[in-house]
Short mmCIF file of C-alpha atoms and ligand atoms in Angstrom, two decimals:
data_model
loop_
_atom_site.label_atom_id
_atom_site.label_comp_id
_atom_site.label_asym_id
_atom_site.label_seq_id
_atom_site.Cartn_x
_atom_site.Cartn_y
_atom_site.Cartn_z
CA MET V 1 17.67 22.01 -9.26
CA ILE V 2 16.53 19.34 -6.87
CA ASP V 3 17.51 15.82 -7.85
CA SER V 4 14.62 13.62 -8.72
CA ILE V 5 14.02 10.24 -10.27
CA ALA V 6 13.56 10.36 -14.02
CA SER V 7 9.93 10.94 -14.86
CA ASP V 8 7.94 7.76 -15.45
CA PRO V 9 10.64 5.34 -14.26
CA PHE V 10 7.96 2.85 -13.29
CA ARG V 11 4.30 2.29 -13.81
CA LEU V 12 1.51 0.06 -12.69
CA VAL V 13 -0.58 -2.28 -14.81
CA CYS V 14 -3.57 -4.17 -13.41
CA VAL V 15 -4.76 -7.32 -15.12
CA SER V 16 -6.84 -10.40 -14.49
CA ASP V 17 -5.80 -14.02 -15.03
CA GLU V 18 -6.34 -14.15 -18.78
CA ASN V 19 -4.05 -11.19 -19.51
CA LEU V 20 -1.26 -11.97 -17.09
CA GLU V 21 0.94 -13.94 -19.44
CA SER V 22 0.78 -11.48 -22.29
CA VAL V 23 1.68 -8.54 -20.03
CA LEU V 24 4.54 -10.50 -18.46
CA SER V 25 5.96 -11.37 -21.86
CA GLU V 26 5.40 -7.89 -23.29
CA PHE V 27 7.43 -6.39 -20.44
CA ASN V 28 9.84 -9.26 -20.05
CA GLY V 29 13.02 -8.10 -18.29
CA LYS V 30 11.40 -4.90 -17.05
CA ILE V 31 9.12 -6.25 -14.37
CA LEU V 32 9.86 -5.10 -10.85
CA GLY V 33 7.26 -7.28 -9.18
CA VAL V 34 3.71 -8.51 -8.91
CA LEU V 35 1.09 -8.35 -6.17
CA ALA V 36 -1.67 -10.88 -6.79
CA TYR V 37 -4.87 -10.33 -4.85
CA GLY V 38 -7.25 -13.25 -4.69
CA ALA V 39 -8.94 -15.88 -2.55
CA ARG V 40 -7.20 -18.64 -4.48
CA LYS V 41 -3.49 -19.05 -4.91
CA PRO V 42 -2.34 -17.69 -8.27
CA ASP V 43 -0.31 -19.82 -10.66
CA PHE V 44 2.72 -17.64 -10.80
CA PRO V 45 4.90 -18.18 -13.82
CA ASP V 46 8.40 -19.35 -13.13
CA ASN V 47 10.02 -15.97 -12.70
CA ILE V 48 12.43 -14.66 -10.16
CA PHE V 49 11.09 -11.16 -9.70
CA PRO V 50 9.24 -10.57 -6.40
CA GLN V 51 5.71 -11.92 -6.60
CA VAL V 52 3.36 -12.21 -3.67
CA TRP V 53 -0.06 -13.62 -3.04
CA VAL V 54 -2.28 -11.35 -0.97
CA GLU V 55 -4.98 -13.67 0.26
CA LEU V 56 -8.06 -11.46 -0.03
CA THR V 57 -11.34 -12.01 -1.86
CA VAL V 58 -11.60 -9.75 -4.89
CA PHE V 59 -15.15 -8.79 -5.84
CA GLY V 60 -16.23 -9.42 -9.41
CA GLU V 61 -12.95 -11.07 -10.31
CA ASP V 62 -10.99 -14.16 -9.45
CA ILE V 63 -7.50 -12.73 -9.12
CA CYS V 64 -6.33 -9.18 -9.62
CA TYR V 65 -2.65 -8.76 -10.52
CA GLU V 66 -0.86 -5.48 -9.94
CA ILE V 67 2.32 -5.42 -11.95
CA LEU V 68 4.98 -2.83 -11.30
CA ILE V 69 6.93 -2.19 -14.48
CA SER V 70 10.16 -0.30 -15.01
CA GLN V 71 11.18 1.58 -18.16
CA ARG V 72 14.63 0.08 -17.83
CA PRO V 73 16.13 -3.38 -17.62
CA VAL V 74 15.55 -4.89 -14.21
CA THR V 75 17.88 -7.09 -12.21
CA ALA V 76 16.02 -9.50 -9.95
CA ARG V 77 17.40 -11.42 -7.03
CA PRO V 78 15.63 -13.93 -4.88
CA ALA V 79 17.10 -13.92 -1.39
CA GLY V 80 15.30 -16.43 0.79
CA ALA V 81 12.14 -14.94 2.23
CA LEU V 82 13.09 -11.55 0.82
CA GLY V 83 12.94 -11.11 -2.92
CA MET V 84 14.06 -7.96 -4.69
CA SER V 85 14.46 -6.33 -8.06
CA TYR V 86 16.03 -3.04 -9.07
CA ASP V 87 16.67 -0.88 -12.11
CA GLY V 88 19.14 1.80 -11.03
CA ASP V 89 16.40 4.20 -9.86
CA VAL V 90 14.08 2.09 -7.73
CA LEU V 91 14.13 -1.18 -5.85
CA PHE V 92 11.04 -3.30 -5.27
CA GLY V 93 11.05 -6.02 -2.67
CA SER V 94 8.78 -8.52 -1.03
CA LEU V 95 8.83 -10.44 2.21
CA VAL V 96 6.56 -13.34 3.03
CA ILE V 97 6.84 -14.62 6.57
CA SER V 98 4.87 -17.34 8.27
CA GLU V 99 4.10 -16.83 11.91
CA THR V 100 5.94 -19.65 13.53
CA GLU V 101 8.38 -17.63 15.58
CA PRO V 102 7.69 -18.10 19.28
CA ALA V 103 8.90 -14.55 19.93
CA GLY V 104 5.56 -13.18 18.77
CA PHE V 105 4.14 -10.92 16.14
CA GLU V 106 5.74 -7.66 17.24
CA ALA V 107 9.22 -9.24 17.04
CA LEU V 108 8.37 -10.71 13.64
CA VAL V 109 7.44 -7.27 12.31
CA PHE V 110 10.50 -5.73 13.90
CA ASP V 111 12.72 -8.29 12.17
CA ALA V 112 10.93 -7.86 8.83
CA TYR V 113 11.32 -4.09 8.80
CA SER V 114 14.89 -4.32 10.04
CA ALA V 115 15.64 -6.66 7.12
CA ILE V 116 13.99 -4.20 4.70
CA PHE V 117 16.14 -1.33 5.97
CA ASP V 118 19.30 -3.45 5.85
CA THR V 119 18.50 -4.44 2.27
CA ILE V 120 17.73 -1.00 0.89
CA ASP V 121 20.70 0.53 2.70
CA ALA V 122 23.07 -2.15 1.43
CA GLU V 123 21.82 -1.81 -2.15
CA GLY V 124 21.93 1.98 -2.11
CA TYR V 125 18.17 2.54 -2.45
CA SER V 126 17.78 3.92 1.03
CA SER V 127 14.67 6.08 0.53
CA LEU V 128 11.59 4.07 1.35
CA LEU V 129 8.71 5.35 -0.82
CA ARG V 130 5.83 2.95 -0.29
CA VAL V 131 5.09 -0.14 1.81
CA TRP V 132 2.22 -2.63 1.46
CA ASN V 133 1.39 -4.59 4.64
CA TYR V 134 -1.03 -7.55 4.84
CA PHE V 135 -1.51 -9.97 7.69
CA PRO V 136 -4.24 -12.07 9.29
CA GLY V 137 -6.19 -11.15 12.40
CA ILE V 138 -5.38 -7.43 12.27
CA ASN V 139 -8.06 -6.58 14.83
CA ASP V 140 -7.51 -9.64 17.04
CA GLU V 141 -6.07 -9.33 20.50
CA ASP V 142 -2.79 -11.03 21.16
CA GLN V 143 -1.27 -10.88 24.65
CA GLY V 144 -3.49 -7.94 25.56
CA LEU V 145 -2.70 -5.85 22.47
CA GLU V 146 -4.52 -5.64 19.15
CA ARG V 147 -2.31 -7.10 16.45
CA TYR V 148 -2.37 -3.89 14.40
CA ARG V 149 -1.01 -2.09 17.45
CA ALA V 150 1.65 -4.74 17.98
CA PHE V 151 2.52 -4.32 14.30
CA ASN V 152 2.95 -0.59 14.89
CA VAL V 153 5.29 -1.22 17.81
CA GLY V 154 7.48 -3.58 15.78
CA ARG V 155 7.53 -1.24 12.78
CA HIS V 156 8.23 1.87 14.86
CA ASP V 157 11.03 0.16 16.78
CA ALA V 158 12.64 -1.01 13.53
CA PHE V 159 12.61 2.55 12.17
CA SER V 160 14.28 3.79 15.37
CA GLY V 161 16.59 0.80 15.63
CA LYS V 162 17.98 1.43 12.16
CA GLY V 163 18.47 5.12 12.90
CA ARG V 164 15.60 6.23 10.68
CA ALA V 165 13.94 9.54 11.49
CA ILE V 166 10.22 9.37 12.21
CA GLY V 167 8.89 12.77 11.35
CA GLU V 168 8.06 15.25 8.68
CA GLY V 169 9.10 14.13 5.23
CA SER V 170 10.76 10.92 6.32
CA VAL V 171 8.09 8.21 6.39
CA PRO V 172 6.77 6.23 3.42
CA ALA V 173 3.29 5.96 2.00
CA ALA V 174 1.72 2.71 3.15
CA CYS V 175 -1.30 0.55 3.62
CA ALA V 176 -2.03 -2.05 6.30
CA LEU V 177 -4.91 -4.47 5.81
CA GLY V 178 -6.11 -7.61 7.48
CA THR V 179 -6.48 -10.93 5.71
CA SER V 180 -8.47 -13.80 7.16
CA ARG V 181 -5.55 -16.20 6.91
CA GLY V 182 -2.09 -16.62 5.47
CA ASP V 183 1.35 -15.18 5.99
CA LEU V 184 2.61 -11.74 6.87
CA VAL V 185 3.16 -10.18 3.45
CA ILE V 186 5.13 -6.97 3.07
CA CYS V 187 6.09 -5.35 -0.22
CA PHE V 188 8.17 -2.22 -0.49
CA LEU V 189 9.29 0.28 -3.09
CA ALA V 190 12.47 2.21 -2.39
CA ALA V 191 14.55 4.66 -4.40
CA LYS V 192 18.04 6.12 -4.56
CA ILE V 193 16.55 9.60 -4.23
CA PRO V 194 13.82 10.57 -1.74
CA GLY V 195 10.29 11.25 -2.93
CA THR V 196 8.20 14.24 -1.89
CA VAL V 197 6.11 13.39 1.13
CA ILE V 198 2.50 14.58 1.13
CA GLU V 199 0.49 15.00 4.33
CA ASN V 200 -3.18 15.86 4.74
CA PRO V 201 -4.09 18.95 6.79
CA ARG V 202 -7.48 17.36 7.62
CA GLN V 203 -5.66 14.54 9.39
CA THR V 204 -3.07 14.35 12.13
CA ASN V 205 0.15 13.03 10.66
CA ALA V 206 -0.04 9.34 11.51
CA TYR V 207 3.33 9.30 13.28
CA ARG V 208 1.81 11.88 15.68
CA TYR V 209 -1.34 9.92 16.55
CA PRO V 210 -1.87 10.08 20.32
CA ARG V 211 -1.34 7.05 22.53
CA ASP V 212 -5.07 6.19 22.49
CA PHE V 213 -4.35 4.49 19.18
CA GLY V 214 -1.54 2.32 20.50
CA PRO V 215 1.74 2.47 22.38
CA LYS V 216 3.72 3.39 19.23
CA SER V 217 2.41 5.46 16.36
CA PRO V 218 2.09 4.15 12.79
CA THR V 219 5.01 5.24 10.61
CA PHE V 220 3.49 6.31 7.33
CA SER V 221 2.68 9.45 5.40
CA ARG V 222 -0.55 10.18 3.49
CA GLY V 223 1.22 10.03 0.17
CA VAL V 224 4.51 10.19 -1.68
CA LEU V 225 5.30 11.76 -5.04
CA ALA V 226 8.10 10.00 -6.88
CA GLY V 227 9.07 9.76 -10.51
CA GLY V 228 5.85 11.27 -11.74
CA ALA V 229 3.72 8.90 -9.69
CA LEU V 230 1.52 9.83 -6.76
CA LEU V 231 1.41 6.96 -4.30
CA ILE V 232 -1.59 7.57 -2.03
CA SER V 233 -1.60 5.64 1.23
CA GLY V 234 -4.55 3.68 2.47
CA THR V 235 -7.06 6.41 3.31
CA ALA V 236 -10.01 6.14 5.63
CA SER V 237 -12.68 8.11 7.45
CA ILE V 238 -10.39 9.78 9.94
CA ILE V 239 -10.38 13.46 10.83
CA GLY V 240 -7.56 14.59 13.07
CA SER V 241 -6.80 11.26 14.64
CA GLU V 242 -10.40 10.16 15.27
CA THR V 243 -12.62 7.86 13.26
CA VAL V 244 -15.68 9.77 12.06
CA HIS V 245 -19.03 8.23 11.02
CA PRO V 246 -18.54 4.90 12.80
CA GLU V 247 -21.10 2.35 11.58
CA ASN V 248 -22.05 4.65 8.70
CA LEU V 249 -20.73 3.44 5.38
CA ALA V 250 -21.95 6.34 3.24
CA GLY V 251 -20.50 8.86 5.68
CA GLN V 252 -17.16 7.01 5.82
CA LEU V 253 -16.99 6.81 2.05
CA ASP V 254 -17.62 10.55 1.62
CA GLU V 255 -15.04 11.40 4.25
CA THR V 256 -12.49 9.02 2.72
CA LEU V 257 -12.98 10.59 -0.72
CA GLU V 258 -12.62 14.05 0.79
CA ASN V 259 -9.32 12.95 2.37
CA ILE V 260 -8.11 11.58 -0.95
CA ARG V 261 -9.10 14.82 -2.70
CA MET V 262 -7.04 16.75 -0.16
CA VAL V 263 -3.98 14.55 -0.73
CA ILE V 264 -4.35 15.08 -4.48
CA GLU V 265 -4.71 18.82 -3.93
CA LYS V 266 -1.52 18.89 -1.84
CA ALA V 267 0.26 16.83 -4.53
CA ARG V 268 -0.90 19.36 -7.15
CA GLU V 269 0.69 22.12 -5.11
CA CYS V 270 3.93 20.12 -5.38
CA GLY V 271 3.64 19.93 -9.17
CA PHE V 272 1.65 16.75 -9.70
CA ASP V 273 -0.51 16.89 -12.83
CA ALA V 274 -3.73 15.12 -11.87
CA SER V 275 -5.26 15.28 -15.32
CA ASP V 276 -5.25 11.74 -16.63
CA PRO V 277 -7.90 9.56 -14.96
CA ALA V 278 -6.96 6.66 -17.23
CA GLN V 279 -3.73 6.41 -15.22
CA LEU V 280 -5.48 6.30 -11.86
CA PHE V 281 -5.58 2.95 -10.05
CA LEU V 282 -7.55 2.47 -6.86
CA ASN V 283 -7.76 -0.40 -4.42
CA VAL V 284 -10.90 -0.30 -2.32
CA TYR V 285 -10.88 -2.47 0.80
CA LEU V 286 -14.28 -3.23 2.31
CA ARG V 287 -14.83 -4.84 5.69
CA HIS V 288 -18.24 -6.24 4.67
CA ARG V 289 -18.92 -7.93 1.36
CA GLU V 290 -22.52 -6.71 1.29
CA ASP V 291 -21.24 -3.14 0.98
CA TYR V 292 -19.66 -3.85 -2.41
CA PRO V 293 -22.55 -3.00 -4.80
CA GLY V 294 -23.32 0.33 -3.17
CA VAL V 295 -19.69 1.40 -2.89
CA ARG V 296 -19.01 0.43 -6.47
CA CYS V 297 -21.97 2.45 -7.66
CA ARG V 298 -20.83 5.50 -5.70
CA LEU V 299 -17.22 5.28 -6.91
CA GLU V 300 -18.17 4.77 -10.54
CA THR V 301 -20.12 8.01 -10.33
CA GLU V 302 -17.24 9.73 -8.55
CA PHE V 303 -14.63 8.69 -11.12
CA ARG V 304 -16.99 8.44 -14.12
CA GLY V 305 -15.69 5.00 -14.96
CA ALA V 306 -12.28 6.34 -15.97
CA ALA V 307 -10.15 4.99 -13.15
CA HIS V 308 -9.22 1.34 -12.74
CA ILE V 309 -10.77 0.25 -9.45
CA ALA V 310 -10.29 -3.10 -7.69
CA TYR V 311 -12.54 -4.04 -4.79
CA MET V 312 -11.41 -6.43 -2.09
CA GLN V 313 -12.80 -7.72 1.16
CA ALA V 314 -10.37 -6.96 3.98
CA ASP V 315 -10.29 -6.04 7.62
CA VAL V 316 -9.36 -2.41 8.08
CA CYS V 317 -6.87 -1.62 10.81
CA ARG V 318 -9.33 0.06 13.17
CA ALA V 319 -12.30 -2.02 14.18
CA ASP V 320 -14.68 0.91 13.53
CA LEU V 321 -13.51 1.53 9.97
CA LEU V 322 -15.60 -0.02 7.18
CA VAL V 323 -13.63 1.12 4.14
CA GLU V 324 -10.10 2.10 3.15
CA ILE V 325 -8.98 3.28 -0.28
CA GLU V 326 -5.46 3.57 -1.69
CA ALA V 327 -4.34 4.87 -5.06
CA PHE V 328 -1.53 4.95 -7.58
CA TRP V 329 -1.71 7.77 -10.10
CA MET V 330 0.70 8.63 -12.88
CA SER V 331 1.08 12.32 -13.59
CA GLY V 332 -0.35 13.61 -16.86
CA LYS V 333 1.98 15.28 -19.31
C1 LIG Q 1 -5.27 5.66 9.07
O1 LIG Q 1 -5.35 6.67 8.39
C2 LIG Q 1 -5.95 4.46 8.52
O2 LIG Q 1 -0.44 1.56 9.44
O3 LIG Q 1 0.58 1.63 7.52
C3 LIG Q 1 -3.84 3.67 6.51
C4 LIG Q 1 -2.65 3.55 5.78
C5 LIG Q 1 -3.90 3.17 7.79
C6 LIG Q 1 -1.53 2.93 6.35
C7 LIG Q 1 -0.41 1.83 8.23
C8 LIG Q 1 -2.78 2.57 8.34
C9 LIG Q 1 -1.60 2.44 7.63
O4 LIG Q 1 -4.71 5.62 10.17
C10 LIG Q 1 -5.15 3.24 8.60
#
């Protein structure tokens, strides 16, 4: 039998401001961390588990809190800019870095990822399952290179520098979105035992994107199955390695949903039970706020209102992409 994390070792709960306190007290001692999405700074309670503010406007809500909860008692440790918590199966961490370093953005990302690898290796949770990346000006040029591309160079070099393979089965699920301001925010979920990496046959594996998309390829997979959860990476209107339907929101949305369907199909082939839509959480990132009503209408039809869907305004990492969708889905029983 292949080793795997106990089923349901962690789960996700999404709440707005008014329910935050009750969820935090209900799961007191079992909280791995919180990602708070919102245009205004959240009032975080005085807790030491990793909690980050992702400075994005949420549509239809003030702040949207994603809370990662363990089944087991959690040990939390603040460690300067890097906070972490762990439960014996998984480790969740967060890094918030302000861009003051004169060395530049690429070096900042390199250092951040190097610190993540050092941390998870030292703590014995060396399998990186999922990474969340948020930073301002993702499509801006900086010293002749788009910042997303500089980010990819720093991330790629940190993988290599720490002796991490970049290839089939070895890269985490991820998302990378642009904020309009604020710090570089990176959250990560790691485990003692590797997850099952899912790729999408409609898309070139991202670590094999050709050089047209930047000097170093992005190091992420389309999804990871771990502990009964399917972690679906940020997914967009890309076929092969090319953006399709530029400037066409409806076309991009259809193509994105088709890509997500394919990832779910591949996860099913690996044993994932995609039967419980009440346990499906989606984050929808829209470049333009005026696209929100139409996208919401389309997705409510698609998921028949069962899934929990949060909508945010964010810059997507290619200038021609209008929408990106990520998901967290717990397996049915
Ligand atoms: C794509 O498929 C769209 O650089 O970590 C999606 C998810 C995207 C993660 C990343 C980028 C990343 O290439 C962009």
